Coordinates of C-alpha atoms and ligand atoms in Angstrom, one line a residue:
T462 CA -0.1 0.0 -0.1
D463 CA 1.0 3.6 -1.1
L464 CA 2.4 5.0 2.3
S465 CA 0.1 8.2 1.8
L466 CA -2.9 5.9 2.1
I467 CA -2.4 4.7 5.5
R468 CA -3.2 5.9 8.9
N469 CA -2.2 4.4 12.2
F470 CA -4.0 5.5 15.3
S471 CA -5.2 5.0 18.7
I472 CA -8.2 5.8 21.0
I473 CA -7.4 7.4 24.1
A474 CA -10.6 7.4 26.6
H475 CA -10.9 7.4 30.6
I476 CA -13.0 4.2 31.2
D477 CA -16.5 4.6 30.2
H478 CA -15.8 7.7 27.7
G479 CA -17.0 5.5 25.0
K480 CA -14.0 3.9 23.6
S481 CA -15.0 0.4 22.7
T482 CA -18.7 2.1 21.4
L483 CA -16.9 4.9 19.2
A484 CA -14.5 1.5 18.2
D485 CA -17.6 -0.7 17.1
R486 CA -19.3 2.4 15.2
L487 CA -15.9 3.1 13.5
I488 CA -15.9 -1.1 12.2
Q489 CA -19.7 -0.8 11.6
I490 CA -19.4 1.9 9.1
T491 CA -16.3 1.2 7.1
G492 CA -17.3 -2.5 7.0
G493 CA -20.8 -1.8 6.1
L494 CA -22.3 -3.9 8.5
S495 CA -25.8 -3.2 9.6
E496 CA -26.7 -2.9 13.6
R497 CA -27.7 -6.8 13.9
E498 CA -24.5 -8.1 12.0
L499 CA -22.1 -6.0 14.4
K500 CA -23.9 -7.5 17.3
E501 CA -23.5 -10.9 15.8
Q502 CA -20.1 -10.4 15.0
V503 CA -19.2 -9.0 18.6
L504 CA -21.3 -12.3 19.9
D505 CA -18.9 -14.4 17.7
N506 CA -15.9 -13.3 19.2
M507 CA -17.4 -13.4 22.9
D508 CA -18.7 -17.3 22.0
I509 CA -15.1 -17.8 21.1
E510 CA -14.0 -16.3 23.8
R511 CA -16.2 -18.7 26.1
E512 CA -15.4 -21.4 24.2
R513 CA -11.6 -21.0 24.4
G514 CA -11.6 -19.9 28.2
I515 CA -9.6 -17.0 27.1
T516 CA -10.1 -13.2 26.3
I517 CA -9.1 -12.1 22.7
K518 CA -7.1 -9.5 23.7
A519 CA -6.1 -7.1 20.7
Q520 CA -9.2 -5.7 19.4
T521 CA -6.6 -3.8 17.0
V522 CA -8.5 -3.5 13.5
R523 CA -7.8 -2.6 9.9
L524 CA -10.4 -0.4 8.5
D525 CA -10.7 0.5 4.4
Y526 CA -12.7 3.9 4.1
T527 CA -12.8 5.6 1.1
A528 CA -13.0 9.7 1.9
K529 CA -14.5 12.4 0.9
D530 CA -11.4 12.9 -1.6
G531 CA -12.4 9.9 -3.5
K532 CA -9.4 7.9 -2.2
T533 CA -9.3 4.7 -0.4
Y534 CA -7.4 4.6 3.1
E535 CA -6.0 1.9 5.1
L536 CA -7.2 2.8 8.6
N537 CA -5.4 0.9 11.6
L538 CA -7.0 1.3 15.0
M539 CA -4.5 0.3 17.4
D540 CA -6.0 -0.9 20.7
T541 CA -4.2 0.0 23.9
P542 CA -4.2 -1.4 27.3
G543 CA -6.8 0.4 29.3
H544 CA -5.0 0.8 32.6
V545 CA -2.0 2.4 34.6
D546 CA -0.2 -0.8 35.1
F547 CA 0.5 -1.5 31.8
A548 CA 2.3 2.0 31.3
Y549 CA 5.2 0.3 29.0
E550 CA 3.0 -2.0 26.9
V551 CA 1.0 1.4 26.4
S552 CA 3.6 3.2 25.1
R553 CA 4.7 0.9 22.8
S554 CA 1.4 1.0 21.1
L555 CA 1.6 4.7 21.0
A556 CA 5.1 4.6 19.5
A557 CA 3.2 2.1 16.7
C558 CA 1.0 5.1 15.6
E559 CA 1.3 8.3 14.4
G560 CA -1.9 10.4 16.1
A561 CA -4.9 9.4 18.2
L562 CA -8.4 10.2 18.9
L563 CA -8.8 11.4 22.6
V564 CA -12.2 10.5 23.4
V565 CA -14.0 12.7 26.2
D566 CA -17.4 12.2 27.9
A567 CA -19.4 15.6 27.0
A568 CA -20.7 15.3 30.3
Q569 CA -18.4 14.3 32.5
G570 CA -15.1 16.1 31.4
V571 CA -11.5 15.5 31.5
E572 CA -10.3 12.7 33.8
A573 CA -6.7 11.8 35.3
Q574 CA -6.4 8.9 33.6
T575 CA -6.9 10.6 29.9
L576 CA -4.1 13.1 31.1
A577 CA -1.9 10.7 31.5
N578 CA -2.3 9.2 28.3
V579 CA -2.7 12.2 26.5
Y580 CA 0.8 13.2 27.5
Q581 CA 2.3 10.2 26.4
S582 CA 0.5 10.3 23.2
I583 CA 2.0 13.9 23.3
E584 CA 5.5 12.6 24.0
H585 CA 5.3 10.4 20.7
D586 CA 4.7 13.3 18.8
H587 CA 1.0 12.2 18.2
E588 CA -1.6 14.5 16.2
I589 CA -4.3 14.2 18.5
V590 CA -7.5 14.8 17.4
P591 CA -10.1 15.5 20.0
V592 CA -14.1 14.1 19.8
I593 CA -16.4 15.0 22.5
N594 CA -18.6 11.9 23.1
K595 CA -22.2 11.5 24.4
I596 CA -23.6 14.6 22.9
D597 CA -27.0 12.9 23.4
L598 CA -26.8 13.1 27.1
P599 CA -29.0 15.5 28.4
A600 CA -26.1 17.1 30.5
A601 CA -23.9 17.0 27.8
D602 CA -22.2 20.3 27.7
P603 CA -19.4 20.2 24.7
D604 CA -18.9 24.1 25.1
K605 CA -17.4 23.7 28.8
V606 CA -15.5 20.8 27.8
K607 CA -13.5 22.1 24.8
L608 CA -12.4 24.7 26.9
E609 CA -11.5 21.9 29.9
I610 CA -9.6 20.4 27.0
E611 CA -7.7 23.6 25.9
E612 CA -7.2 24.8 29.5
V613 CA -6.3 21.5 31.3
I614 CA -4.3 20.0 28.4
G615 CA -3.0 22.7 26.3
L616 CA -4.9 21.2 22.8
D617 CA -6.7 23.1 20.4
A618 CA -10.2 21.9 20.7
S619 CA -11.9 24.6 18.3
E620 CA -12.3 21.8 15.6
A621 CA -13.3 19.0 17.7
V622 CA -15.5 16.7 16.7
L623 CA -18.9 15.9 18.3
T624 CA -20.4 12.8 18.3
S625 CA -22.8 10.3 20.0
A626 CA -21.4 7.0 19.5
K627 CA -23.9 5.3 20.9
S628 CA -26.7 6.7 18.3
G629 CA -24.5 7.0 15.7
I630 CA -23.9 10.8 15.2
G631 CA -20.4 12.5 13.9
I632 CA -18.9 9.1 13.0
E633 CA -18.0 10.1 9.3
D634 CA -16.5 13.1 10.8
V635 CA -14.3 11.5 12.9
L636 CA -12.9 9.2 10.0
E637 CA -12.6 12.7 7.8
A638 CA -10.5 14.2 10.7
I639 CA -8.4 11.1 11.0
V640 CA -7.6 10.9 7.2
T641 CA -7.2 14.8 6.9
K642 CA -5.4 15.4 10.4
I643 CA -3.4 12.4 11.5
P644 CA 0.1 12.5 9.1
P645 CA 0.7 8.9 7.3
P646 CA 3.4 7.1 8.5
S647 CA 6.8 7.1 6.7
G648 CA 9.3 3.9 6.3
S649 CA 11.5 2.2 3.4
R650 CA 10.7 -0.9 1.4
D651 CA 14.1 -1.3 0.2
K652 CA 15.8 -0.9 3.7
P653 CA 16.3 -4.2 6.0
L654 CA 13.4 -5.3 7.7
K655 CA 12.7 -3.8 11.1
A656 CA 9.3 -4.2 12.8
M657 CA 7.9 -3.6 16.2
L658 CA 6.6 -6.5 18.6
V659 CA 4.1 -4.6 19.7
D660 CA 1.8 -7.3 21.7
S661 CA 1.4 -10.7 22.2
W662 CA -1.1 -13.3 23.1
Y663 CA -1.7 -16.8 23.1
D664 CA -4.2 -18.5 21.0
P665 CA -4.9 -22.1 21.4
Y666 CA -5.4 -22.7 17.7
L667 CA -2.6 -20.3 16.6
G668 CA -0.3 -20.5 18.8
V669 CA 1.4 -17.0 20.2
V670 CA 0.0 -14.6 18.1
I671 CA 2.0 -11.4 17.6
L672 CA 1.0 -7.8 16.9
V673 CA 3.8 -5.6 14.8
R674 CA 4.2 -2.4 13.1
V675 CA 6.6 -2.5 10.3
L676 CA 9.1 0.5 9.9
D677 CA 11.2 -0.6 7.2
G678 CA 11.0 -3.7 4.8
A679 CA 8.3 -5.8 4.6
L680 CA 7.3 -9.1 6.3
K681 CA 5.7 -12.1 4.7
K682 CA 5.2 -15.5 5.2
G683 CA 8.3 -18.0 4.8
D684 CA 10.5 -15.4 6.2
Q685 CA 13.2 -16.4 8.9
I686 CA 12.7 -13.6 11.7
R687 CA 15.3 -13.0 14.5
F688 CA 13.9 -11.3 17.7
M689 CA 17.0 -8.9 18.7
Q690 CA 16.7 -8.5 22.3
G691 CA 15.1 -12.2 23.1
G692 CA 17.8 -13.7 20.8
T693 CA 15.4 -16.3 18.9
Q694 CA 14.9 -17.3 15.7
H695 CA 11.2 -18.5 13.9
L696 CA 10.0 -19.3 10.9
V697 CA 6.7 -16.7 9.6
D698 CA 4.0 -19.2 9.0
R699 CA 1.0 -16.5 8.7
V700 CA 0.9 -13.0 8.4
G701 CA -2.5 -11.4 8.4
C702 CA -4.8 -8.6 10.1
M703 CA -8.3 -8.2 11.9
R704 CA -11.3 -7.0 10.3
P705 CA -12.1 -7.9 12.8
K706 CA -12.2 -11.3 11.5
I707 CA -9.1 -12.5 10.9
E708 CA -7.6 -12.3 7.1
Q709 CA -4.9 -13.7 5.6
L710 CA -2.3 -11.0 3.7
S711 CA 0.8 -12.0 1.6
E712 CA 2.7 -9.2 3.3
I713 CA 2.7 -6.6 6.0
G714 CA 4.3 -3.7 4.1
P715 CA 6.4 -0.5 5.5
G716 CA 4.0 1.3 7.7
E717 CA 1.6 -1.1 8.1
I718 CA 0.3 -2.8 11.3
G719 CA -0.7 -6.5 11.6
F720 CA -0.3 -9.8 13.1
I721 CA 2.1 -13.4 12.2
T722 CA 2.5 -16.1 13.7
A723 CA 5.7 -18.0 13.8
Q724 CA 5.1 -21.4 16.0
I725 CA 5.8 -20.0 19.0
K726 CA 5.0 -21.8 21.8
E727 CA 4.7 -19.5 25.2
V728 CA 4.5 -15.2 25.1
E729 CA 7.4 -14.9 27.2
Q730 CA 9.3 -15.5 24.1
A731 CA 7.8 -12.7 22.4
R732 CA 8.1 -9.7 24.4
V733 CA 6.4 -6.3 23.8
G734 CA 9.1 -4.0 22.4
D735 CA 11.4 -5.9 21.0
T736 CA 12.7 -5.6 17.3
I737 CA 11.6 -8.4 14.7
T738 CA 14.2 -8.4 11.6
T739 CA 15.6 -10.9 8.9
V740 CA 17.8 -13.6 9.8
K741 CA 19.6 -12.9 6.8
N742 CA 20.7 -9.3 5.7
G743 CA 18.9 -7.7 8.9
A744 CA 18.8 -4.5 10.3
T745 CA 21.8 -3.9 12.8
E746 CA 20.5 -1.6 15.3
A747 CA 17.4 -2.3 17.4
L748 CA 14.3 -0.1 18.2
P749 CA 14.8 2.3 21.1
G750 CA 12.6 2.0 24.2
Y751 CA 12.8 -1.8 24.9
R752 CA 12.3 -2.9 28.6
E753 CA 12.1 -5.9 30.2
P754 CA 8.7 -6.8 32.3
Q755 CA 9.5 -5.8 36.0
P756 CA 7.0 -6.9 38.7
V757 CA 6.6 -4.2 41.6
V758 CA 4.1 -5.5 43.5
F759 CA 4.3 -9.1 45.2
C760 CA 1.8 -11.3 47.3
G761 CA 1.0 -14.6 48.3
L762 CA -2.1 -16.7 46.9
F763 CA -2.7 -19.3 48.7
P764 CA -6.0 -21.5 48.2
V765 CA -8.9 -21.8 51.2
D766 CA -8.9 -25.2 50.7
A767 CA -5.3 -27.0 50.7
A768 CA -6.4 -29.7 48.5
D769 CA -7.0 -27.1 45.8
F770 CA -3.1 -26.6 45.4
E771 CA -2.6 -28.5 42.3
K772 CA -5.9 -26.6 40.9
L773 CA -3.9 -23.2 41.6
R774 CA -0.9 -24.7 40.0
E775 CA -2.8 -25.3 36.9
S776 CA -4.9 -22.3 36.9
I777 CA -1.7 -19.9 37.0
G778 CA 0.1 -21.8 34.8
K779 CA -2.7 -21.3 31.8
L780 CA -2.8 -17.7 33.0
R781 CA 0.3 -17.1 32.5
L782 CA 0.3 -18.4 28.9
N783 CA -1.6 -15.2 28.1
D784 CA 0.5 -13.0 30.3
A785 CA 4.5 -12.7 30.9
S786 CA 4.2 -9.9 32.8
F787 CA 3.5 -12.0 35.9
S788 CA 5.5 -14.1 38.1
Y789 CA 5.0 -17.0 40.2
E790 CA 6.9 -19.0 42.7
M791 CA 6.1 -21.7 45.0
E792 CA 5.8 -20.3 48.6
T793 CA 5.0 -22.4 52.1
S794 CA 3.3 -20.7 54.6
A795 CA 3.4 -22.1 58.1
A796 CA -0.3 -20.5 58.4
L797 CA -1.3 -20.8 55.1
G798 CA 0.0 -24.3 54.0
F799 CA 1.4 -24.6 50.0
G800 CA 1.0 -21.5 47.6
F801 CA 2.5 -19.3 45.7
R802 CA 4.3 -16.3 45.5
C803 CA 3.3 -13.9 42.9
G804 CA 4.5 -10.6 41.3
F805 CA 2.8 -8.1 39.5
L806 CA 3.0 -4.9 37.2
G807 CA 1.0 -2.9 39.8
L808 CA -2.1 -3.1 41.9
L809 CA -4.8 -3.2 39.2
H810 CA -2.7 -5.8 37.5
L811 CA -2.7 -8.0 40.8
E812 CA -6.8 -7.8 40.9
I813 CA -7.3 -8.7 37.8
I814 CA -5.0 -11.9 38.2
Q815 CA -6.9 -12.6 41.5
E816 CA -10.2 -11.8 40.0
R817 CA -9.7 -14.4 37.2
L818 CA -8.7 -16.9 39.2
T819 CA -11.5 -17.0 41.2
R820 CA -14.2 -16.3 38.7
E821 CA -12.8 -17.9 35.7
Y822 CA -11.3 -21.1 37.7
D823 CA -13.6 -21.1 40.6
L824 CA -10.7 -21.3 43.4
D825 CA -11.3 -20.0 46.7
L826 CA -7.9 -17.8 47.7
I827 CA -6.4 -16.2 50.6
T828 CA -4.3 -13.1 49.2
T829 CA -1.6 -12.4 51.5
A830 CA -0.7 -8.4 51.9
P831 CA 0.5 -7.1 49.0
S832 CA 4.4 -6.0 49.5
V833 CA 6.7 -4.1 47.3
V834 CA 10.3 -4.8 46.6
Y835 CA 12.9 -3.1 48.8
R836 CA 16.2 -2.8 48.3
I837 CA 18.3 -4.0 51.5
Q838 CA 22.3 -3.3 52.0
L839 CA 23.1 -5.9 54.4
G840 CA 26.8 -5.5 56.5
H841 CA 29.2 -8.2 56.5
T842 CA 29.7 -10.5 59.4
K843 CA 32.5 -13.1 60.5
T844 CA 31.1 -15.6 58.0
E845 CA 29.1 -13.5 55.5
D846 CA 30.3 -10.9 53.0
A847 CA 28.8 -7.5 52.6
Q848 CA 25.3 -7.8 50.5
E849 CA 22.6 -6.3 48.8
I850 CA 19.6 -8.1 48.5
L851 CA 15.8 -7.7 46.8
L852 CA 13.4 -8.1 49.4
H853 CA 9.5 -10.0 48.0
N854 CA 8.4 -11.2 50.7
P855 CA 8.2 -10.0 54.7
A856 CA 8.9 -13.4 55.7
D857 CA 12.1 -13.2 54.5
Y858 CA 13.3 -10.0 56.3
P859 CA 16.9 -10.8 57.2
D860 CA 18.6 -10.3 60.6
P861 CA 17.8 -6.4 61.6
S862 CA 21.5 -6.5 63.3
R863 CA 22.7 -6.7 59.5
I864 CA 20.6 -4.3 58.0
E865 CA 22.4 -0.8 56.8
S866 CA 19.9 0.8 54.6
I867 CA 16.7 -0.1 53.4
E868 CA 15.2 1.7 50.2
E869 CA 11.6 1.5 49.2
P870 CA 9.9 2.3 45.8
W871 CA 8.5 5.9 45.3
I872 CA 5.8 7.1 43.1
K873 CA 4.4 9.9 41.8
A874 CA 0.4 10.0 41.8
T875 CA -1.8 12.6 40.1
I876 CA -5.0 13.0 41.4
Y877 CA -7.9 14.6 39.7
T878 CA -10.8 15.7 41.7
P879 CA -13.9 18.2 42.2
D880 CA -12.6 20.6 44.8
E881 CA -15.2 19.5 47.3
Y882 CA -13.3 16.5 48.1
L883 CA -9.9 17.8 48.0
G884 CA -9.6 18.2 51.8
S885 CA -10.2 14.5 52.8
I886 CA -8.4 13.9 49.8
L887 CA -4.9 15.7 50.8
K888 CA -5.2 14.2 54.5
L889 CA -5.5 10.4 53.1
C890 CA -2.1 11.5 50.9
Q891 CA -0.5 13.1 54.1
D892 CA -1.4 10.0 56.3
R893 CA 0.3 8.0 53.6
R894 CA 3.6 10.0 54.4
G895 CA 3.2 11.8 50.8
I896 CA 4.8 15.0 49.6
Q897 CA 2.6 17.2 47.8
T898 CA 4.3 18.2 44.3
D899 CA 1.8 20.3 42.7
L900 CA -1.4 21.4 43.3
T901 CA -3.4 23.5 40.2
Y902 CA -7.6 24.2 39.9
V903 CA -9.1 24.5 36.8
G904 CA -13.0 24.6 36.6
G905 CA -14.7 23.6 39.8
R906 CA -12.0 20.7 39.6
A907 CA -8.3 20.2 41.5
Q908 CA -5.4 18.5 40.0
V909 CA -2.8 17.3 42.8
S910 CA 0.2 15.7 42.4
Y911 CA 1.8 13.6 45.5
E912 CA 4.9 11.8 46.0
L913 CA 4.4 8.7 47.5
P914 CA 5.9 5.6 49.1
L915 CA 4.1 2.7 46.8
N916 CA 4.1 0.4 49.7
E917 CA 1.7 3.2 51.4
V918 CA -0.6 2.8 48.7
V919 CA -0.8 -1.0 47.6
F920 CA -3.2 -1.8 50.0
D921 CA -6.2 0.2 50.0
F922 CA -5.1 3.5 48.9
Y923 CA -7.2 3.5 45.8
D924 CA -10.3 1.9 47.3
R925 CA -10.2 5.0 50.2
L926 CA -9.7 7.6 47.3
K927 CA -12.7 6.5 45.8
S928 CA -14.7 6.1 48.8
I929 CA -14.0 9.3 50.4
S930 CA -14.4 11.1 46.6
R931 CA -17.8 9.1 46.2
G932 CA -16.3 7.4 43.1
Y933 CA -15.2 10.8 41.5
A934 CA -11.7 11.4 42.1
S935 CA -9.4 9.6 39.3
F936 CA -6.2 8.5 40.4
D937 CA -2.9 7.8 37.9
Y938 CA 0.6 6.9 38.9
E939 CA 4.1 6.7 37.4
Q940 CA 7.0 5.0 39.5
I941 CA 9.9 7.6 40.3
G942 CA 12.5 5.1 41.8
L943 CA 13.7 4.2 45.2
R944 CA 14.3 6.2 48.5
E945 CA 15.9 5.5 51.5
G946 CA 13.3 4.9 54.5
D947 CA 13.4 3.8 58.1
L948 CA 11.5 0.5 57.6
V949 CA 10.8 -1.8 59.9
K950 CA 9.2 -5.6 59.7
M951 CA 6.0 -6.1 62.1
S952 CA 5.1 -9.4 63.2
I953 CA 1.3 -10.4 64.5
L954 CA 1.6 -12.8 67.4
V955 CA -2.0 -14.9 68.0
N956 CA -1.8 -16.9 71.4
G957 CA 2.2 -16.1 71.4
D958 CA 2.8 -17.2 68.1
P959 CA 4.1 -14.9 64.7
V960 CA 1.5 -15.4 61.9
D961 CA 3.9 -15.2 59.0
A962 CA 0.8 -14.1 56.3
L963 CA -0.2 -11.3 58.5
S964 CA 3.7 -9.9 59.0
M965 CA 4.5 -6.7 57.0
I966 CA 7.0 -3.9 56.6
V967 CA 6.0 -0.7 57.8
H968 CA 7.6 2.7 58.2
R969 CA 8.6 3.2 62.0
S970 CA 6.4 6.8 62.6
V971 CA 3.5 4.5 61.4
A972 CA 3.9 1.3 63.0
E973 CA 2.5 1.8 66.3
D974 CA -0.6 3.0 64.5
R975 CA -1.0 0.3 62.3
G976 CA -0.1 -2.5 64.9
R977 CA -3.1 -1.0 67.1
H978 CA -5.4 -1.2 64.6
M979 CA -4.3 -4.8 63.5
C980 CA -5.0 -5.8 66.8
E981 CA -8.0 -4.3 67.1
R982 CA -9.2 -5.6 63.9
L983 CA -8.2 -9.1 64.5
K984 CA -9.9 -8.8 68.1
E985 CA -13.5 -8.5 66.1
L986 CA -12.5 -11.1 63.6
I987 CA -11.3 -13.7 65.4
P988 CA -14.2 -15.9 67.5
R989 CA -13.8 -16.4 71.0
H990 CA -12.3 -19.5 72.1
L991 CA -12.7 -21.5 75.3
F992 CA -9.4 -19.6 76.6
K993 CA -8.1 -16.3 76.7
I994 CA -6.0 -15.3 73.2
P995 CA -3.7 -12.6 73.1
I996 CA -2.9 -10.8 69.9
Q997 CA 0.0 -8.8 69.8
A998 CA 1.9 -6.2 67.4
A999 CA 5.8 -6.6 67.8
I1000 CA 8.9 -5.2 66.0
G1001 CA 11.8 -7.5 66.7
G1002 CA 11.0 -8.5 70.3
K1003 CA 9.5 -5.2 71.3
V1004 CA 5.4 -5.5 71.7
I1005 CA 4.2 -2.4 70.1
A1006 CA 0.4 -2.9 70.5
R1007 CA -1.6 -5.7 72.4
E1008 CA -5.6 -6.8 72.5
T1009 CA -6.9 -9.6 74.7
I1010 CA -9.9 -11.8 73.0
S1011 CA -11.6 -13.2 76.2
A1012 CA -12.5 -16.6 76.8
L1013 CA -16.0 -18.2 75.9
R1014 CA -17.8 -19.3 78.9
K1015 CA -21.0 -21.5 77.6
D1016 CA -21.1 -24.3 75.0
V1017 CA -23.4 -22.6 72.1
T1018 CA -25.9 -25.6 72.6
A1019 CA -26.7 -24.9 76.0
K1020 CA -28.9 -22.1 74.8
C1021 CA -31.0 -24.6 73.1
Y1022 CA -32.1 -26.0 76.8
G1023 CA -31.4 -29.5 75.5
G1024 CA -34.7 -29.8 74.5
D1025 CA -35.2 -29.3 71.0
I1026 CA -32.3 -32.0 69.1
T1027 CA -33.1 -30.9 65.6
R1028 CA -32.5 -27.4 66.3
K1029 CA -29.2 -28.3 68.3
K1030 CA -28.0 -30.7 65.5
K1031 CA -28.7 -27.6 63.2
L1032 CA -26.5 -25.4 65.2
L1033 CA -23.8 -27.8 65.4
E1034 CA -23.7 -28.0 61.5
K1035 CA -23.7 -24.7 61.2
Q1036 CA -20.6 -24.5 63.7
K1037 CA -18.8 -26.9 61.8
K1038 CA -19.5 -25.0 58.6
G1039 CA -18.2 -22.3 59.8
K1040 CA -15.2 -24.0 61.2
A1041 CA -14.3 -25.0 57.7
K1042 CA -13.1 -21.4 56.4
M1043 CA -11.0 -21.2 59.2
R1044 CA -7.2 -21.4 59.3
E1045 CA -5.9 -23.5 62.5
Y1046 CA -3.2 -21.7 64.1
G1047 CA -1.8 -23.6 67.0
N1048 CA -5.0 -24.2 68.8
V1049 CA -6.6 -21.0 67.7
S1050 CA -8.5 -20.9 64.8
I1051 CA -8.7 -17.7 62.3
P1052 CA -11.3 -17.1 59.6
Q1053 CA -10.0 -16.4 56.3
E1054 CA -11.5 -12.8 55.9
A1055 CA -9.2 -11.8 58.6
F1056 CA -6.1 -12.2 56.9
I1057 CA -7.3 -9.5 54.2
A1058 CA -9.8 -7.4 56.4
A1059 CA -6.9 -7.1 59.4
L1060 CA -4.8 -5.0 56.7
R1061 CA -7.5 -2.4 55.9
M1062 CA -6.6 0.6 57.3
G1063 CA -10.3 1.6 58.0
Ligands
GTP607 P1 -14.1 0.6 29.1 O1 -14.2 -0.4 28.2 O2 -14.6 0.3 30.4 O3 -12.7 1.1 29.2 O4 -15.1 1.8 28.6 P2 -15.2 2.5 27.2 O5 -14.5 3.5 27.2 O6 -14.8 1.7 26.2 O7 -16.5 2.8 27.1 P3 -17.8 2.0 26.1 O8 -17.8 2.3 25.2 O9 -17.8 0.7 26.9 O10 -19.3 2.9 26.8 C1 -19.4 3.3 28.2 C2 -20.8 3.1 28.2 O11 -21.4 4.9 27.8 C3 -21.7 2.1 27.9 O12 -22.9 2.2 28.9 C4 -22.2 2.9 26.7 O13 -23.6 2.5 26.0 C5 -22.4 4.3 26.8 N1 -22.2 5.3 25.8 C6 -21.0 5.0 25.1 N2 -21.2 6.1 24.0 C7 -22.0 7.2 24.2 C8 -23.3 7.9 23.7 O14 -22.5 8.9 22.7 N3 -24.0 8.2 24.4 C9 -24.5 7.8 25.4 N4 -25.6 8.4 26.0 N5 -23.6 6.5 25.8 C10 -22.9 6.3 25.4

């Protein structure tokens, strides 16, 4: 295809502003599909998903559009992952495009997540076309949103396209804007092949499918290719694009986006951002910007029922087939038995995996407190040299007397909120050791930036933010590196025994607070036993907080006066059932909810 007839673009939008609906409309109008056909097609896809038990990841599609200038253009709509933990993946998708549609809800206006993505898009020198969607809503105020786009983002919004993706208004205008505003790609067919690996996913029939953007040269079936970062070689056996159904092509030429398969068994071998070239007469220099996947948040996943361990192992293995960005290794906990220590790109990534294990694989799981990675400098001893370790699990906390320094990861958070909630949000950030770096007002909204230790954010920061702002505040973050901190390990002792799954690394300044809180929570969560149970929080040997659960006096069945035997039976059964969900700790039973609930800051 003539380069001047190609347009590569992505859609930037905050969740729920209408990205998928707009994409569907673009597919419908360019494919000449009726509403019913579109529905059938989408349903088709869902059936496949259900049948295969996986989600078809990329919604990247190729559209043919005959514009008002009479020429037919090839439009490649690049799907980008929707959330902040996948910032790197998003950056690679954006690097594969020359422009973006910025979709903003006409009633909601600009949100934090939109901002972060727009700035990334600007960094990639994209031409950005503002689209104000949902103009059919009674609360729509396109003029106000235009002003917001200009003031907050600094983009000219005078020619913003007004749409209602739902009712099909303005869709042609979007297509015309793509053709006239977004520049065509550049590239040369005569240079050695250079293609970027934009995304990869596992398909049970096709094996690993790779989404590519060709910069120079062309990719053809039968090519012997080489991954310049991964170092492996493969034979290309299929070349195509999605419309959104799979269509086989003879080649993917310079400037084009498409997919290939090359008999690859694991997504791990096809890493996002890698450079693909030919084995013979290949390119000598890889594309800039490649990064290895790096988990930043870790937690333990344990089956509630120990008999489910094998099922958990299998399920995690299956998920991992499609997502090379999380890591796992076996872990044993005195409290929770056999499970896995897993690493994730961020909190939301953790939630997605946890949710999929629970829902798709029907597993009951106990998740231990999420932990970040600490870098610890250890001094030398008589028998050991000084060394540096990376701590993923509080249970592996080294002998404190050997620790010379501990560093923890920090993030820069951007929060965007109606200003009535600002006060409570500032307090939340302050309580979490935050350092305010910026605060600006636009209209009735505030945008505030904080530097925060990731360890203060991993557990419930996001939930708290949502609840104090009644869902109106939006949040986005990026990592800004490690900083030294006065961090200690806090252990929780139940009836004198440390419960490993409840131990955590905390800053010394908040340790007492957290310890007291945990003990109070556990006191509510652990049922009374026939004996007194002390609950203690301790740093090293020093107890910093303590609660006591008093002993239970009477047998519950005593209430039944020995009379009604069926009632008595029922009660005993109920007790037994309750017990199944408990974890035995020495001679104390701890209910499963306690492990998570105790960690919520409240
Ligand atoms: P995520 O997939 O969650 O990121 O959301 P999205 O941005 O893809 O939004 P989606 O297209 O799923 O739309 C969110 C909701 O807004 C859906 O209920 C749509 O029906 C609705 N919606 C989308 N476009 C319009 C529109 O133009 N007008 C109205 N009234 N509703 C719309």
